[in-house]
């Protein structure tokens, strides 16, 4: 670098970090440009060499021919080089005079396609493996043809196929479709055999005719499979998968055909693609590994364009190979080392693999590896060996902590599950029990295990017969059993369970029995406790049902309901009583509607707190006492005060009640009323509904000296007065004002209809409280 390009610095001072960063950035960009130029030059020289070998021309003539073909086909020189390389036949004698490359006979591509192919041709120089090629193709084709996935399959001996590159699909799906046998109707193989592109654009019909890649296959509604190169001798097929169910446009088809021809050139330049063992070699190694024990895999080194190893792929694996993620055998094939175990990058294992590729066998020291699987940390200790085999690595490993870890887990499982395993060999008479079986059976390990036919001797006599019969049936026919039984341990009885199954010889003779014994004492104790609890609940329910029946009979006897509306001192009175639908208790709602001397009438609606016999008894006491007091001349407020005193001095001093009490004088049509903590009466008059203002009055039984006031008003012809308990208007979680508004609207809506219509409008669903209503109406002259 000359001084005029060097960053300016002060004498004796270091360059600023930003200036140094710009220098490094320019140098990196220049290095990448030089690498790309070298790769492009290499492609051009290969194409010139191909023409010189097939036509016998000089180097300058070969360059001129490539330039002319590129201009005639509206292609870049680099694109023409790829097409020329792709047109080479893999095995043609020099004197046969091969035909001119197909590129010379093609119609020039449209400008848009030409630009896409130009970009592809430039990108191909940096592709170092079929996997990289698949990713690059998807990047360029996604916007041009709506491609969602790209697959590259190579033909194997016997017409099987191997997935050598993919993009747009996950590694699990790629592993499942990594090697495909010569299936009849497999679309990629059909395209290779025909030597022509296969366009699958009608999913419903295509899935009937072809075996489609994917799970579910309906993920991609349209597909294209193109041989690379486009001839019957092609060894590679390019697949383009799309989620759209539209047909491929003509421009799409032309572009994909051209892309396949370009890829043929790239495969020719790659020869045997870097990082892959030859398919036949991989199959041979796999057939050998299938017969070997232990954990062994064949690794293929995946290299960059500059030849550096960037990862390894598992090409073959023994059936016993198990990694820390739990994958076994063929499940490992196709996976990459750094993708599956990223933490090994740069570690001694990685360096050992590189040395082994250079020919120096590697045997590392035991090392610990840790991986997080589904949020759980999994650890293991491994010893690994690696040696070169062909262009790949043969790697074996041994997990050092597996056996002791499994034994510990088995012991933990038996302890936590309170069970133990047992094994009886009926030929050698050998018996093996885990330590937990001795603990469960309460047997001293020093006395040894018990033969299978003597196992019933350890159980209680009443259970021994069933266990002995199951043991004999298993030994005779091999029928498995699952038998509960009990044993005595000290002064306690323990509930156990024995489960066993047989291993038979080819002639059906039982030679071995294995199973487990489980202690179910805690579970059985819980079941027995539950049964006792259920019995107690059923008994209590019976008591409650009996109490409900008694309370209902008392209520019916004490509170008879008229079968129809009645006339009291010129008023038409209807009564409704609806018990709650939930629970097993009868409530304490009640009413009174009777005629009094001197052309008067008494109307009462009350609600005693609580349910059951006590509530019914308190209701009866209040009902009859209120009638007696008002009949003998007590005022409505005086009656309430005495009822409060009575309730405070009953045997159950905790009882409370609400009440509305009204005395009607028919001569004056005057109604005097008072209330004790009860909802206000509703008056319907002249098309309007309003609740009467409540005079002062505390609920009965709340305090010793409450104040009760009364109010009066005159009834007019056509008036309707509703006295009711709170069950008519209250709903769980709802303010009572909402229920009162609902009652007012319902009373206006039903008009002069019967009380049943009002109750239907107000009550729906399950009721949690009793409902009692007095419907008092002053008839009009027409109704008299």
Short mmCIF file of C-alpha atoms in Angstrom, two decimals, residues 436-683:
data_model
loop_
_atom_site.label_atom_id
_atom_site.label_comp_id
_atom_site.label_asym_id
_atom_site.label_seq_id
_atom_site.Cartn_x
_atom_site.Cartn_y
_atom_site.Cartn_z
CA UNK A 436 -36.80 -53.21 45.72
CA UNK A 437 -38.69 -56.54 45.50
CA UNK A 438 -37.15 -57.67 48.80
CA UNK A 439 -38.19 -54.36 50.35
CA UNK A 440 -41.76 -54.62 49.04
CA UNK A 441 -42.21 -58.24 50.14
CA UNK A 442 -40.49 -57.57 53.48
CA UNK A 443 -38.04 -60.42 52.85
CA UNK A 444 -34.45 -60.54 54.01
CA UNK A 445 -32.14 -60.55 50.92
CA UNK A 446 -29.96 -63.05 52.76
CA UNK A 447 -32.70 -65.66 52.42
CA UNK A 448 -32.65 -65.32 48.65
CA UNK A 449 -35.42 -65.01 46.09
CA UNK A 450 -38.45 -67.31 45.94
CA UNK A 451 -39.16 -69.60 42.95
CA UNK A 452 -42.23 -68.66 40.93
CA UNK A 453 -44.34 -71.64 42.06
CA UNK A 454 -43.65 -70.80 45.73
CA UNK A 455 -44.61 -67.13 45.42
CA UNK A 456 -48.22 -67.79 46.60
CA UNK A 457 -46.81 -69.06 49.93
CA UNK A 458 -45.87 -65.47 50.85
CA UNK A 459 -49.40 -64.03 50.58
CA UNK A 460 -52.45 -64.17 52.84
CA UNK A 461 -54.31 -67.50 52.63
CA UNK A 462 -57.47 -65.92 51.21
CA UNK A 463 -55.47 -64.48 48.25
CA UNK A 464 -53.10 -67.41 47.70
CA UNK A 465 -55.50 -69.46 45.56
CA UNK A 466 -55.99 -66.74 42.91
CA UNK A 467 -52.25 -66.08 42.62
CA UNK A 468 -51.42 -69.81 42.46
CA UNK A 469 -53.96 -70.34 39.68
CA UNK A 470 -52.50 -67.41 37.65
CA UNK A 471 -48.93 -68.73 38.11
CA UNK A 472 -49.91 -72.24 36.99
CA UNK A 473 -51.75 -70.90 33.93
CA UNK A 474 -48.75 -68.78 32.90
CA UNK A 475 -46.31 -71.71 33.30
CA UNK A 476 -48.60 -74.00 31.29
CA UNK A 477 -49.86 -71.75 28.45
CA UNK A 478 -47.74 -68.61 28.68
CA UNK A 479 -50.79 -66.48 29.52
CA UNK A 480 -49.65 -63.26 31.30
CA UNK A 481 -51.26 -62.22 34.58
CA UNK A 482 -51.90 -59.09 36.63
CA UNK A 483 -53.03 -60.19 40.11
CA UNK A 484 -53.58 -58.14 43.28
CA UNK A 485 -52.83 -59.79 46.61
CA UNK A 486 -52.06 -58.99 50.24
CA UNK A 487 -49.24 -59.87 52.61
CA UNK A 488 -48.83 -59.37 56.35
CA UNK A 489 -45.94 -57.16 57.43
CA UNK A 490 -45.69 -57.00 61.23
CA UNK A 491 -49.12 -56.00 62.49
CA UNK A 492 -50.14 -54.38 59.21
CA UNK A 493 -51.55 -55.73 55.96
CA UNK A 494 -50.00 -54.47 52.73
CA UNK A 495 -51.72 -54.45 49.34
CA UNK A 496 -49.48 -55.58 46.46
CA UNK A 497 -49.75 -56.35 42.77
CA UNK A 498 -47.81 -58.88 40.65
CA UNK A 499 -47.54 -58.54 36.84
CA UNK A 500 -45.73 -61.17 34.77
CA UNK A 501 -45.36 -62.39 31.19
CA UNK A 502 -43.66 -65.42 29.62
CA UNK A 503 -40.78 -65.94 27.18
CA UNK A 504 -41.38 -69.09 25.14
CA UNK A 505 -39.22 -71.44 23.09
CA UNK A 506 -39.99 -72.03 19.38
CA UNK A 507 -42.20 -75.00 20.36
CA UNK A 508 -44.25 -72.78 22.71
CA UNK A 509 -42.74 -74.06 25.97
CA UNK A 510 -42.41 -71.37 28.65
CA UNK A 511 -38.70 -71.03 29.47
CA UNK A 512 -38.56 -67.72 31.30
CA UNK A 513 -40.89 -65.38 33.19
CA UNK A 514 -40.24 -61.72 33.90
CA UNK A 515 -42.37 -59.11 35.55
CA UNK A 516 -42.62 -56.79 38.51
CA UNK A 517 -44.13 -56.50 41.99
CA UNK A 518 -45.68 -53.19 43.06
CA UNK A 519 -46.73 -51.93 46.49
CA UNK A 520 -50.25 -50.43 46.23
CA UNK A 521 -50.82 -49.99 49.98
CA UNK A 522 -50.95 -46.18 49.86
CA UNK A 523 -53.24 -46.22 46.83
CA UNK A 524 -55.50 -48.87 48.37
CA UNK A 525 -55.67 -46.96 51.66
CA UNK A 526 -56.72 -43.86 49.73
CA UNK A 527 -59.38 -45.87 47.89
CA UNK A 528 -60.76 -47.26 51.16
CA UNK A 529 -60.78 -43.79 52.71
CA UNK A 530 -62.63 -42.53 49.66
CA UNK A 531 -65.20 -45.30 49.99
CA UNK A 532 -65.74 -44.39 53.65
CA UNK A 533 -66.14 -40.77 52.67
CA UNK A 534 -68.66 -41.67 49.97
CA UNK A 535 -70.67 -43.75 52.44
CA UNK A 536 -70.70 -40.84 54.90
CA UNK A 537 -71.79 -38.45 52.15
CA UNK A 538 -74.58 -40.78 51.04
CA UNK A 539 -75.73 -41.15 54.65
CA UNK A 540 -75.69 -37.39 55.17
CA UNK A 541 -77.55 -36.92 51.90
CA UNK A 542 -80.19 -39.36 53.10
CA UNK A 543 -80.59 -37.37 56.31
CA UNK A 544 -80.90 -34.14 54.34
CA UNK A 545 -83.44 -35.67 51.97
CA UNK A 546 -85.48 -36.89 54.91
CA UNK A 547 -85.29 -33.44 56.49
CA UNK A 548 -86.37 -31.85 53.23
CA UNK A 549 -89.32 -34.19 52.91
CA UNK A 550 -90.36 -33.44 56.50
CA UNK A 551 -89.97 -29.69 55.99
CA UNK A 552 -91.95 -29.86 52.76
CA UNK A 553 -94.79 -31.71 54.49
CA UNK A 554 -94.77 -29.21 57.35
CA UNK A 555 -94.74 -26.31 54.95
CA UNK A 556 -97.60 -27.76 52.94
CA UNK A 557 -99.59 -28.31 56.13
CA UNK A 558 -98.86 -24.87 57.56
CA UNK A 559 -99.04 -22.89 54.34
CA UNK A 560 -101.84 -24.23 52.12
CA UNK A 561 -102.12 -22.60 48.73
CA UNK A 562 -105.48 -21.68 47.21
CA UNK A 563 -106.17 -23.37 43.89
CA UNK A 564 -107.39 -20.12 42.27
CA UNK A 565 -107.77 -16.42 42.88
CA UNK A 566 -109.83 -15.43 45.96
CA UNK A 567 -111.90 -12.35 46.90
CA UNK A 568 -111.03 -10.55 50.11
CA UNK A 569 -113.01 -7.41 51.06
CA UNK A 570 -113.55 -6.48 47.43
CA UNK A 571 -110.02 -7.23 46.30
CA UNK A 572 -108.97 -10.01 43.92
CA UNK A 573 -105.97 -11.87 45.40
CA UNK A 574 -103.70 -14.46 43.74
CA UNK A 575 -100.93 -16.33 45.56
CA UNK A 576 -97.84 -18.09 44.16
CA UNK A 577 -95.19 -20.08 46.02
CA UNK A 578 -92.25 -21.65 44.13
CA UNK A 579 -89.61 -23.60 46.06
CA UNK A 580 -85.94 -23.36 45.05
CA UNK A 581 -84.75 -25.89 42.45
CA UNK A 582 -81.22 -26.26 43.90
CA UNK A 583 -80.28 -27.81 47.22
CA UNK A 584 -82.01 -30.25 49.50
CA UNK A 585 -83.59 -27.79 52.00
CA UNK A 586 -86.99 -26.11 52.09
CA UNK A 587 -86.94 -22.36 52.64
CA UNK A 588 -88.80 -20.11 55.08
CA UNK A 589 -90.80 -17.90 52.65
CA UNK A 590 -94.48 -17.46 53.69
CA UNK A 591 -97.59 -15.37 53.22
CA UNK A 592 -100.94 -14.57 54.86
CA UNK A 593 -104.06 -13.18 53.21
CA UNK A 594 -107.15 -13.23 55.47
CA UNK A 595 -110.25 -11.17 56.22
CA UNK A 596 -110.40 -9.28 59.52
CA UNK A 597 -113.39 -7.97 61.50
CA UNK A 598 -114.83 -4.54 60.61
CA UNK A 599 -114.56 -5.15 56.84
CA UNK A 600 -110.73 -5.19 56.93
CA UNK A 601 -108.13 -7.58 55.46
CA UNK A 602 -104.59 -8.60 56.39
CA UNK A 603 -101.82 -9.18 53.85
CA UNK A 604 -98.35 -10.44 54.88
CA UNK A 605 -95.30 -11.71 53.00
CA UNK A 606 -92.22 -12.82 54.97
CA UNK A 607 -88.89 -14.54 54.56
CA UNK A 608 -87.11 -16.37 57.40
CA UNK A 609 -83.31 -16.67 57.00
CA UNK A 610 -82.08 -20.22 56.49
CA UNK A 611 -83.61 -23.47 55.31
CA UNK A 612 -84.91 -26.69 56.68
CA UNK A 613 -87.09 -27.65 59.59
CA UNK A 614 -85.91 -24.79 61.82
CA UNK A 615 -86.77 -22.20 59.14
CA UNK A 616 -90.23 -23.76 58.64
CA UNK A 617 -90.86 -23.77 62.40
CA UNK A 618 -89.86 -20.09 62.72
CA UNK A 619 -92.03 -19.25 59.71
CA UNK A 620 -95.07 -20.93 61.32
CA UNK A 621 -94.48 -19.09 64.59
CA UNK A 622 -94.26 -15.69 62.89
CA UNK A 623 -97.22 -16.37 60.57
CA UNK A 624 -99.68 -17.38 63.24
CA UNK A 625 -98.49 -14.76 65.72
CA UNK A 626 -98.80 -11.94 63.17
CA UNK A 627 -102.35 -13.01 62.28
CA UNK A 628 -103.31 -13.19 65.94
CA UNK A 629 -101.85 -9.79 66.83
CA UNK A 630 -103.47 -7.87 63.97
CA UNK A 631 -106.78 -9.71 64.47
CA UNK A 632 -106.91 -8.62 68.13
CA UNK A 633 -106.40 -4.97 67.22
CA UNK A 634 -102.62 -4.39 67.13
CA UNK A 635 -101.35 -1.80 64.70
CA UNK A 636 -99.03 -2.91 61.93
CA UNK A 637 -96.03 -1.26 63.64
CA UNK A 638 -96.97 -2.68 67.03
CA UNK A 639 -97.24 -6.15 65.51
CA UNK A 640 -93.74 -5.83 64.03
CA UNK A 641 -92.26 -4.72 67.34
CA UNK A 642 -93.81 -7.69 69.15
CA UNK A 643 -92.72 -10.11 66.43
CA UNK A 644 -89.16 -8.79 66.80
CA UNK A 645 -89.31 -9.38 70.58
CA UNK A 646 -90.66 -12.88 69.99
CA UNK A 647 -87.90 -13.75 67.54
CA UNK A 648 -85.18 -12.47 69.89
CA UNK A 649 -86.42 -14.75 72.69
CA UNK A 650 -86.92 -17.96 70.76
CA UNK A 651 -84.61 -20.92 71.44
CA UNK A 652 -82.63 -20.01 68.31
CA UNK A 653 -81.62 -16.43 69.04
CA UNK A 654 -79.69 -16.25 65.76
CA UNK A 655 -82.79 -16.37 63.54
CA UNK A 656 -83.74 -13.27 61.52
CA UNK A 657 -86.58 -12.55 59.14
CA UNK A 658 -87.85 -9.87 56.79
CA UNK A 659 -91.51 -8.96 56.57
CA UNK A 660 -94.02 -6.64 54.91
CA UNK A 661 -97.37 -6.34 56.70
CA UNK A 662 -100.43 -4.45 55.39
CA UNK A 663 -103.97 -3.80 56.78
CA UNK A 664 -106.67 -2.88 54.27
CA UNK A 665 -109.80 -0.92 55.29
CA UNK A 666 -112.37 -1.61 52.56
CA UNK A 667 -114.76 1.19 53.52
CA UNK A 668 -112.13 3.84 52.89
CA UNK A 669 -110.07 1.74 50.44
CA UNK A 670 -107.11 2.68 52.63
CA UNK A 671 -104.04 0.46 52.99
CA UNK A 672 -101.76 0.96 56.00
CA UNK A 673 -98.48 -0.94 55.82
CA UNK A 674 -95.08 -1.35 57.48
CA UNK A 675 -91.99 -3.38 56.73
CA UNK A 676 -89.01 -4.98 58.46
CA UNK A 677 -86.04 -5.02 56.07
CA UNK A 678 -88.18 -6.30 53.16
CA UNK A 679 -88.20 -5.29 49.44
CA UNK A 680 -90.78 -2.55 48.73
CA UNK A 681 -94.23 -3.38 47.28
CA UNK A 682 -94.78 -2.59 43.58
CA UNK A 683 -97.86 -0.52 42.61
#
